[in-house]
Amino acid sequence: MYQKLKTCLESVRAKTDFQPAAGLVLGSGLGDYADGIKVIQTIDYAEIEGFPRSTVKGHKGRFVFGRVGTVPVVIMQGRVHYYEGYPMSDVVLPVRLMGLLGIKTLVLTNAAGGINPDFRPGDFMMITDHITTGVPSPLIGANPNPLGPRFPDMSEVYSKRLQQVIRTCAEECAISLKEGVYVQLTGPNYETPAEIRMCRGWGGDAVGMSTACEAMAARHMGLEVCGISCITNLAAGLSQVQLDHKEVQETADRVSGDFKKLITAVIEKL
Ligand code: HPA
């Protein structure tokens, strides 16, 4: 795994010497954020030797290097999901690669189903913590010491400092912000109503198929992490309608203006 990561790093470094300070991962329906920033260079995942590629419709697969305000960023336009069949070590490889490119801060976004009965489609939820009982740890396997310790602490995966930054930015942008615990399950199927009741019993507020594993890999490397979910739908059993990917994308598209505003404000204040 570490060798593969280093090969990817060499491949990227052969194409750019850009030094990003922050990394941003764009979730479903939010992929066009990168089109609105000052782009300096893009690298398609396909151009990176050994890099896993996403197969999901609506996910572009490339790194965008550029600036948000004065902050040099690398944006992942399209992520790799566990349900696509990759091993977890491949799912988190892009985040680790951004770590090796020099980012200090990681901003994660996603689309998620709302479990908390106070949540409505179109809400934003700042992630305060997560539950990954539904997926294998991305840290299973030999531990490359240069990346981080064998038994890393996970008591503050989502930085309290960054949580305060996000709250302040949401307030300044007059964007309503919910907070809660994100539960990662494998997908690709949506959950059953019984599974959603279980997630609620665990203490979850939103459910999705990404993000938490990336946050763990980033924390393992000592990066400062934050995350925002776009609640695109009520989770299974909480409404009468059946779940589909189209609804998820439509809601994400509908609120993408506010989402972009919030993300920009957060990055400028990192
Ligand atoms: N469940 C899991 N993942 C999701 C959902 C959901 O309801 N909505 C968006 N991503």
Coordinates of C-alpha atoms and ligand atoms in Angstrom, one line a residue:
M1 CA 0.0 0.0 0.0
Y2 CA 2.7 2.5 1.0
Q3 CA 4.7 1.7 -2.1
K4 CA 1.6 2.3 -4.3
L5 CA 1.1 5.6 -2.5
K6 CA 4.7 6.7 -3.1
T7 CA 4.3 5.7 -6.8
C8 CA 1.2 7.9 -7.0
L9 CA 3.0 10.7 -5.3
E10 CA 6.0 10.5 -7.7
S11 CA 3.5 10.5 -10.6
V12 CA 1.8 13.7 -9.4
R13 CA 5.0 15.4 -8.5
A14 CA 6.3 14.7 -12.0
K15 CA 3.3 16.9 -13.2
T16 CA 3.2 19.6 -10.7
D17 CA 5.2 21.3 -7.9
F18 CA 2.0 23.0 -6.5
Q19 CA 2.0 23.2 -2.7
P20 CA -1.6 22.9 -1.4
A21 CA -2.3 24.0 2.2
A22 CA -5.8 22.5 2.3
G23 CA -7.6 19.6 0.7
L24 CA -11.3 19.5 -0.2
V25 CA -13.3 16.4 -1.2
L26 CA -16.5 17.1 -3.1
G27 CA -19.5 14.9 -2.6
S28 CA -22.5 13.9 -4.9
G29 CA -24.0 16.8 -6.9
L30 CA -21.3 19.2 -5.5
G31 CA -18.7 18.4 -8.1
D32 CA -18.9 21.7 -10.0
Y33 CA -17.5 23.7 -7.0
A34 CA -14.0 23.4 -8.6
D35 CA -15.3 25.2 -11.8
G36 CA -15.8 28.4 -9.8
I37 CA -12.3 28.7 -8.2
K38 CA -9.1 30.0 -9.6
V39 CA -7.8 26.8 -11.2
I40 CA -4.1 26.5 -11.7
Q41 CA -3.8 22.9 -12.9
T42 CA -5.9 19.7 -13.1
I43 CA -4.7 16.1 -13.1
D44 CA -7.1 13.3 -14.1
Y45 CA -7.0 10.3 -11.8
A46 CA -6.4 8.2 -15.0
E47 CA -3.0 10.0 -15.4
I48 CA -1.8 8.9 -12.0
E49 CA 0.0 5.5 -12.0
G50 CA -1.8 3.0 -9.8
F51 CA -4.6 5.4 -8.7
P52 CA -8.1 4.0 -8.1
R53 CA -10.9 5.4 -10.3
S54 CA -14.5 6.1 -9.4
T55 CA -17.3 4.5 -11.6
V56 CA -20.2 6.5 -10.2
K57 CA -22.2 8.7 -12.6
G58 CA -21.9 12.4 -11.7
H59 CA -18.5 11.9 -10.2
K60 CA -15.7 13.4 -12.2
G61 CA -12.3 11.9 -11.5
R62 CA -9.6 14.5 -11.1
F63 CA -7.5 16.6 -8.8
V64 CA -8.0 20.3 -9.2
F65 CA -5.1 22.5 -8.0
G66 CA -6.0 26.2 -7.4
R67 CA -6.7 29.0 -5.0
V68 CA -9.8 29.8 -2.9
G69 CA -9.2 33.4 -1.9
T70 CA -5.5 33.3 -1.1
V71 CA -5.5 29.7 0.1
P72 CA -3.8 27.1 -2.1
V73 CA -6.0 24.1 -2.3
V74 CA -6.2 20.7 -3.9
I75 CA -9.7 19.5 -4.7
M76 CA -10.8 16.0 -5.2
Q77 CA -13.5 16.1 -7.9
G78 CA -14.8 12.6 -7.5
R79 CA -14.0 10.2 -4.8
V80 CA -13.6 6.4 -4.6
H81 CA -16.2 4.5 -2.7
Y82 CA -15.9 1.2 -0.8
Y83 CA -19.1 -0.2 -2.6
E84 CA -17.3 0.0 -5.9
G85 CA -15.3 -3.0 -4.8
Y86 CA -12.0 -1.4 -3.9
P87 CA -10.2 -2.4 -0.8
M88 CA -10.4 0.3 2.0
S89 CA -6.7 1.0 1.5
D90 CA -7.5 2.2 -2.1
V91 CA -10.6 4.1 -1.0
V92 CA -8.4 6.3 1.3
L93 CA -5.4 6.4 -1.0
P94 CA -6.4 9.8 -2.5
V95 CA -6.7 11.4 0.9
R96 CA -3.3 10.0 2.0
L97 CA -1.9 11.3 -1.3
M98 CA -3.2 14.8 -0.5
G99 CA -1.5 14.5 2.9
L100 CA 1.8 13.6 1.3
L101 CA 1.3 16.6 -1.1
G102 CA 1.5 18.7 2.0
I103 CA -2.0 19.7 3.0
K104 CA -2.5 20.5 6.7
T105 CA -6.3 20.7 6.7
L106 CA -8.9 18.5 5.1
V107 CA -12.5 19.6 4.3
L108 CA -14.8 16.6 3.6
T109 CA -18.3 16.9 2.0
N110 CA -20.9 14.4 1.1
A111 CA -24.6 13.8 0.5
A112 CA -26.3 12.0 3.3
G113 CA -29.7 10.7 4.5
G114 CA -31.2 12.4 7.5
I115 CA -31.8 10.2 10.5
N116 CA -32.4 13.0 13.1
P117 CA -36.1 13.8 12.9
D118 CA -35.4 17.5 13.0
F119 CA -33.5 17.3 9.7
R120 CA -35.1 18.2 6.3
P121 CA -33.8 17.6 2.8
G122 CA -31.6 20.5 1.9
D123 CA -30.2 21.0 5.4
F124 CA -26.5 21.2 6.0
M125 CA -25.1 19.1 8.9
M126 CA -21.6 19.9 10.3
I127 CA -20.1 16.5 11.3
T128 CA -19.2 16.5 15.0
D129 CA -18.2 12.8 15.1
H130 CA -18.8 9.6 13.3
I131 CA -19.6 5.9 13.6
T132 CA -17.8 3.4 11.2
T133 CA -19.0 0.2 12.8
G134 CA -20.6 -0.6 9.4
V135 CA -17.3 -0.6 7.4
P136 CA -13.8 -2.0 7.9
S137 CA -11.2 0.4 9.3
P138 CA -9.0 1.8 6.5
L139 CA -6.0 1.4 8.9
I140 CA -6.2 -2.5 8.9
G141 CA -3.1 -4.1 7.6
A142 CA 0.6 -3.3 7.9
N143 CA 1.1 0.2 9.4
P144 CA 3.6 2.3 7.5
N145 CA 5.2 4.3 10.3
P146 CA 5.9 7.4 8.2
L147 CA 2.1 7.8 7.8
G148 CA 1.1 7.6 11.5
P149 CA 1.0 5.4 14.6
R150 CA -0.4 1.9 14.8
F151 CA -3.1 2.7 17.3
P152 CA -4.1 6.3 16.6
D153 CA -6.4 8.3 18.9
M154 CA -9.8 9.1 17.4
S155 CA -11.3 11.2 20.2
E156 CA -11.4 14.4 18.1
V157 CA -11.5 13.3 14.5
Y158 CA -13.4 16.5 13.5
S159 CA -11.3 19.4 14.9
K160 CA -13.1 21.5 17.5
R161 CA -11.3 24.6 16.2
L162 CA -12.6 23.9 12.6
Q163 CA -16.1 23.2 14.0
Q164 CA -16.1 26.7 15.5
V165 CA -14.9 28.2 12.1
I166 CA -17.7 26.4 10.3
R167 CA -20.3 27.7 12.8
T168 CA -19.0 31.3 12.5
C169 CA -19.0 31.1 8.7
A170 CA -22.5 29.7 8.5
E171 CA -23.7 32.5 10.8
E172 CA -21.9 35.1 8.7
C173 CA -23.4 33.7 5.5
A174 CA -26.9 33.4 7.1
I175 CA -26.9 29.7 6.3
S176 CA -28.7 27.5 8.8
L177 CA -26.5 24.8 10.1
K178 CA -27.4 21.5 11.8
E179 CA -24.8 19.4 13.7
G180 CA -24.5 15.7 14.3
V181 CA -23.0 12.3 14.1
Y182 CA -22.4 10.7 10.6
V183 CA -22.8 7.0 10.3
Q184 CA -20.9 5.3 7.4
L185 CA -22.3 2.1 6.0
T186 CA -21.1 0.2 2.9
G187 CA -23.9 0.9 0.5
P188 CA -24.5 0.7 -2.4
N189 CA -28.1 -0.2 -1.4
Y190 CA -29.9 2.4 0.7
E191 CA -30.7 1.1 4.2
T192 CA -33.8 -0.7 5.5
P193 CA -36.0 1.2 8.0
A194 CA -34.8 -1.3 10.7
E195 CA -31.2 -0.4 9.9
I196 CA -32.0 3.3 10.2
R197 CA -33.7 2.7 13.6
M198 CA -30.5 0.9 14.6
C199 CA -28.3 3.9 13.5
R200 CA -30.5 6.2 15.4
G201 CA -30.2 4.0 18.5
W202 CA -26.4 4.1 18.0
G203 CA -26.5 7.9 18.2
G204 CA -26.4 8.7 14.5
D205 CA -27.9 11.8 12.9
A206 CA -27.1 11.2 9.2
V207 CA -26.1 8.2 7.2
G208 CA -24.0 7.8 4.1
M209 CA -21.5 5.7 2.2
S210 CA -18.2 7.7 2.4
T211 CA -16.3 10.3 4.4
A212 CA -15.7 8.7 7.8
C213 CA -13.0 6.3 6.5
E214 CA -11.3 9.3 4.8
A215 CA -11.5 11.3 8.0
M216 CA -9.8 8.4 9.9
A217 CA -7.0 8.0 7.4
A218 CA -6.4 11.8 7.5
R219 CA -6.4 11.9 11.3
H220 CA -4.0 8.9 11.3
M221 CA -1.6 11.2 9.4
G222 CA -2.2 14.1 11.8
L223 CA -4.2 16.3 9.5
E224 CA -6.8 18.7 10.9
V225 CA -10.2 17.5 9.6
C226 CA -13.7 18.9 9.2
G227 CA -16.8 17.7 7.4
I228 CA -20.2 18.9 6.2
S229 CA -23.0 16.7 5.0
C230 CA -25.7 17.9 2.7
I231 CA -28.9 16.2 3.9
T232 CA -30.4 15.2 0.6
N233 CA -33.3 13.0 1.8
L234 CA -34.9 11.6 4.8
A235 CA -33.4 8.2 5.6
A236 CA -35.4 5.0 4.9
G237 CA -38.6 4.6 6.8
L238 CA -38.8 8.3 7.8
S239 CA -40.8 9.3 4.8
Q240 CA -43.3 7.5 2.5
V241 CA -41.2 7.9 -0.7
Q242 CA -38.7 5.4 -1.9
L243 CA -35.1 6.4 -2.1
D244 CA -33.2 7.0 -5.3
H245 CA -30.0 8.5 -6.4
K246 CA -31.9 11.1 -8.6
E247 CA -33.5 12.6 -5.5
V248 CA -30.1 12.8 -3.8
Q249 CA -28.6 14.6 -6.8
E250 CA -31.6 16.9 -7.2
T251 CA -31.5 18.1 -3.6
A252 CA -27.7 18.5 -3.7
D253 CA -28.0 20.6 -6.9
R254 CA -30.8 22.7 -5.4
V255 CA -28.7 23.8 -2.4
S256 CA -25.4 23.9 -4.1
G257 CA -25.3 27.7 -4.2
D258 CA -25.4 28.0 -0.4
F259 CA -23.1 25.0 -0.1
K260 CA -20.4 26.7 -2.3
K261 CA -20.8 29.9 -0.3
L262 CA -20.2 28.1 3.0
I263 CA -17.3 26.1 1.7
T264 CA -15.6 29.2 0.3
A265 CA -16.1 31.1 3.6
V266 CA -14.7 28.1 5.6
I267 CA -11.6 27.7 3.4
E268 CA -10.8 31.4 3.5
K269 CA -10.9 31.3 7.3
L270 CA -8.9 28.1 7.8
Ligands
HPA1 N1 -28.4 6.6 2.8 C1 -27.1 6.4 2.5 N2 -26.4 7.2 1.8 C2 -27.0 8.3 1.3 C3 -28.3 8.6 1.6 C4 -29.1 7.7 2.4 O1 -30.3 7.8 2.7 N3 -28.6 9.8 1.0 C5 -27.5 10.2 0.4 N4 -26.5 9.3 0.6

